Short mmCIF file of C-alpha atoms in Angstrom, two decimals:
data_model
loop_
_atom_site.label_atom_id
_atom_site.label_comp_id
_atom_site.label_asym_id
_atom_site.label_seq_id
_atom_site.Cartn_x
_atom_site.Cartn_y
_atom_site.Cartn_z
CA UNK C 1 151.33 -150.10 70.60
CA UNK C 2 152.41 -147.79 67.86
CA UNK C 3 153.04 -144.97 70.32
CA UNK C 4 155.54 -147.25 72.26
CA UNK C 5 157.27 -148.16 68.99
CA UNK C 6 157.48 -144.65 67.88
CA UNK C 7 158.93 -143.42 71.33
CA UNK C 8 161.59 -146.28 70.94
CA UNK C 9 162.52 -145.12 67.63
CA UNK C 10 162.64 -141.54 68.69
CA UNK C 11 164.75 -142.54 71.47
CA UNK C 12 167.06 -144.48 69.50
CA UNK C 13 167.51 -141.55 66.94
CA UNK C 14 168.15 -138.95 69.79
CA UNK C 15 170.85 -141.03 71.65
CA UNK C 16 172.44 -141.86 68.07
CA UNK C 17 172.66 -138.17 67.45
CA UNK C 18 173.95 -137.17 70.68
CA UNK C 19 176.57 -139.80 70.61
CA UNK C 20 177.60 -138.69 66.85
CA UNK C 21 177.63 -134.84 67.79
CA UNK C 22 179.57 -135.13 70.98
CA UNK C 23 183.19 -133.92 70.78
CA UNK C 24 185.96 -136.45 70.48
CA UNK C 25 188.80 -135.86 72.90
CA UNK C 26 192.13 -136.88 71.60
CA UNK C 27 194.69 -137.83 74.13
CA UNK C 28 198.47 -136.62 73.74
CA UNK C 29 200.62 -139.53 72.52
CA UNK C 30 204.48 -138.69 72.60
CA UNK C 31 205.00 -141.41 70.34
CA UNK C 32 203.56 -139.10 67.53
CA UNK C 33 206.62 -136.82 67.90
CA UNK C 34 208.89 -138.07 65.21
CA UNK C 35 212.56 -137.54 65.07
CA UNK C 36 214.88 -138.12 62.03
CA UNK C 37 218.79 -137.82 61.87
CA UNK C 38 219.11 -135.48 58.63
CA UNK C 39 222.86 -135.13 58.73
CA UNK C 40 225.81 -136.35 60.78
CA UNK C 41 229.75 -135.32 60.18
CA UNK C 42 232.49 -136.49 62.10
CA UNK C 43 236.09 -135.48 62.18
CA UNK C 44 238.92 -136.08 64.65
CA UNK C 45 238.07 -132.53 66.13
CA UNK C 46 234.07 -132.58 66.41
CA UNK C 47 230.87 -134.29 65.65
CA UNK C 48 227.91 -132.45 64.37
CA UNK C 49 224.29 -133.51 64.09
CA UNK C 50 221.03 -132.32 62.45
CA UNK C 51 217.95 -133.70 63.89
CA UNK C 52 214.63 -132.94 62.45
CA UNK C 53 211.56 -133.10 64.76
CA UNK C 54 207.96 -133.52 63.51
CA UNK C 55 205.09 -132.86 65.49
CA UNK C 56 202.26 -135.47 64.63
CA UNK C 57 200.44 -135.34 67.99
CA UNK C 58 197.40 -133.09 67.06
CA UNK C 59 198.26 -130.67 69.72
CA UNK C 60 200.58 -127.72 69.96
CA UNK C 61 203.95 -127.96 71.47
CA UNK C 62 205.64 -125.03 73.13
CA UNK C 63 208.83 -124.13 74.95
CA UNK C 64 210.69 -126.81 73.27
CA UNK C 65 214.35 -127.79 74.02
CA UNK C 66 216.25 -130.59 72.73
CA UNK C 67 219.61 -131.72 74.42
CA UNK C 68 222.08 -134.26 73.61
CA UNK C 69 224.83 -136.04 75.69
CA UNK C 70 227.20 -138.93 75.63
CA UNK C 71 226.43 -141.73 77.90
CA UNK C 72 229.23 -142.73 80.38
CA UNK C 73 230.27 -146.19 79.96
CA UNK C 74 230.40 -148.34 83.16
CA UNK C 75 231.15 -152.15 83.67
CA UNK C 76 227.60 -153.27 83.15
CA UNK C 77 226.31 -150.76 80.48
CA UNK C 78 226.15 -146.94 80.51
CA UNK C 79 224.74 -144.39 82.89
CA UNK C 80 223.55 -140.81 82.22
CA UNK C 81 226.13 -137.93 81.50
CA UNK C 82 224.99 -134.74 83.17
CA UNK C 83 226.93 -132.60 80.73
CA UNK C 84 224.47 -131.88 77.85
CA UNK C 85 224.65 -129.80 74.55
CA UNK C 86 221.55 -127.90 73.71
CA UNK C 87 220.40 -128.04 70.13
CA UNK C 88 220.12 -124.91 68.20
CA UNK C 89 217.37 -123.93 65.67
CA UNK C 90 217.70 -121.62 62.68
CA UNK C 91 215.65 -118.39 62.24
CA UNK C 92 213.36 -119.51 65.11
CA UNK C 93 211.83 -117.24 67.69
CA UNK C 94 212.20 -118.26 71.22
CA UNK C 95 210.36 -120.06 72.90
CA UNK C 96 210.22 -122.81 70.15
CA UNK C 97 206.77 -123.77 69.28
CA UNK C 98 205.41 -126.30 66.96
CA UNK C 99 201.80 -126.62 65.72
CA UNK C 100 200.51 -130.06 64.81
CA UNK C 101 202.05 -131.04 61.36
CA UNK C 102 204.96 -128.79 61.52
CA UNK C 103 208.59 -129.77 61.87
CA UNK C 104 211.72 -128.02 62.94
CA UNK C 105 215.51 -128.75 62.84
CA UNK C 106 217.99 -128.75 65.68
CA UNK C 107 221.68 -128.77 65.01
CA UNK C 108 224.30 -129.91 67.47
CA UNK C 109 228.05 -129.55 67.31
CA UNK C 110 230.02 -131.45 69.79
CA UNK C 111 233.87 -130.34 70.01
CA UNK C 112 234.99 -133.94 70.80
CA UNK C 113 238.80 -133.56 71.03
CA UNK C 114 238.81 -129.99 72.61
CA UNK C 115 236.52 -130.88 75.51
CA UNK C 116 236.51 -134.55 75.95
CA UNK C 117 240.01 -135.36 74.51
CA UNK C 118 240.40 -138.96 73.91
CA UNK C 119 238.07 -140.31 76.64
CA UNK C 120 237.24 -143.91 76.36
CA UNK C 121 234.74 -143.33 79.19
CA UNK C 122 231.99 -141.91 76.90
CA UNK C 123 229.95 -143.52 74.21
CA UNK C 124 230.37 -141.46 71.49
CA UNK C 125 228.68 -143.74 68.96
CA UNK C 126 225.40 -143.91 70.72
CA UNK C 127 224.34 -140.36 72.14
CA UNK C 128 221.38 -139.76 74.19
CA UNK C 129 218.84 -137.00 73.39
CA UNK C 130 215.99 -135.49 75.65
CA UNK C 131 213.25 -133.36 74.55
CA UNK C 132 211.47 -131.06 77.02
CA UNK C 133 208.46 -128.79 76.54
CA UNK C 134 204.80 -128.21 77.38
CA UNK C 135 201.63 -129.57 75.33
CA UNK C 136 198.86 -126.95 74.80
CA UNK C 137 195.44 -128.20 75.73
CA UNK C 138 193.20 -125.20 75.52
CA UNK C 139 194.42 -122.64 77.93
CA UNK C 140 196.59 -125.06 79.96
CA UNK C 141 200.24 -126.01 79.09
CA UNK C 142 201.23 -129.39 80.52
CA UNK C 143 205.09 -130.49 80.68
CA UNK C 144 206.19 -133.47 78.91
CA UNK C 145 209.54 -135.01 78.34
CA UNK C 146 210.93 -137.67 76.09
CA UNK C 147 214.35 -139.15 76.44
CA UNK C 148 216.29 -142.04 75.05
CA UNK C 149 219.18 -143.13 72.78
CA UNK C 150 219.34 -141.17 69.47
CA UNK C 151 219.61 -144.55 67.53
CA UNK C 152 216.36 -145.59 69.11
CA UNK C 153 214.22 -142.56 68.87
CA UNK C 154 215.36 -141.41 65.46
CA UNK C 155 215.10 -142.70 61.80
CA UNK C 156 217.58 -141.73 59.39
CA UNK C 157 216.30 -139.55 56.35
#
């Protein structure tokens, strides 16, 4: 009887140690990439944005490209505009890479009057942004993308 009890206790301890020591695998969650509108300037000639992006995913992100576009107004809402502006980073080596916990700022300058004139077909108040890049998992780089309205994805600082 004592032998069976000690075997059960040993088995429980062994299973507990095995579960406690096994590595935990986190899953990539793009909702942990945070966007903040740091600055916006608008004149009759141009509109500029500075957007900060912070990586809180627990993974390294590589080959990051952030673009912005102005949706095309249609009778029942908006549609995607194929013409995009790529965000520029300051003092950053290409390709743009962010380790977990790091942040980076992208700046955009849209020459509204020069390029778009007084076009009522574009929604200048609600630009769309799209982030493309890769998630580094060990030796693999897995592509990901996030797209949506800037006013939905970003918080103001």
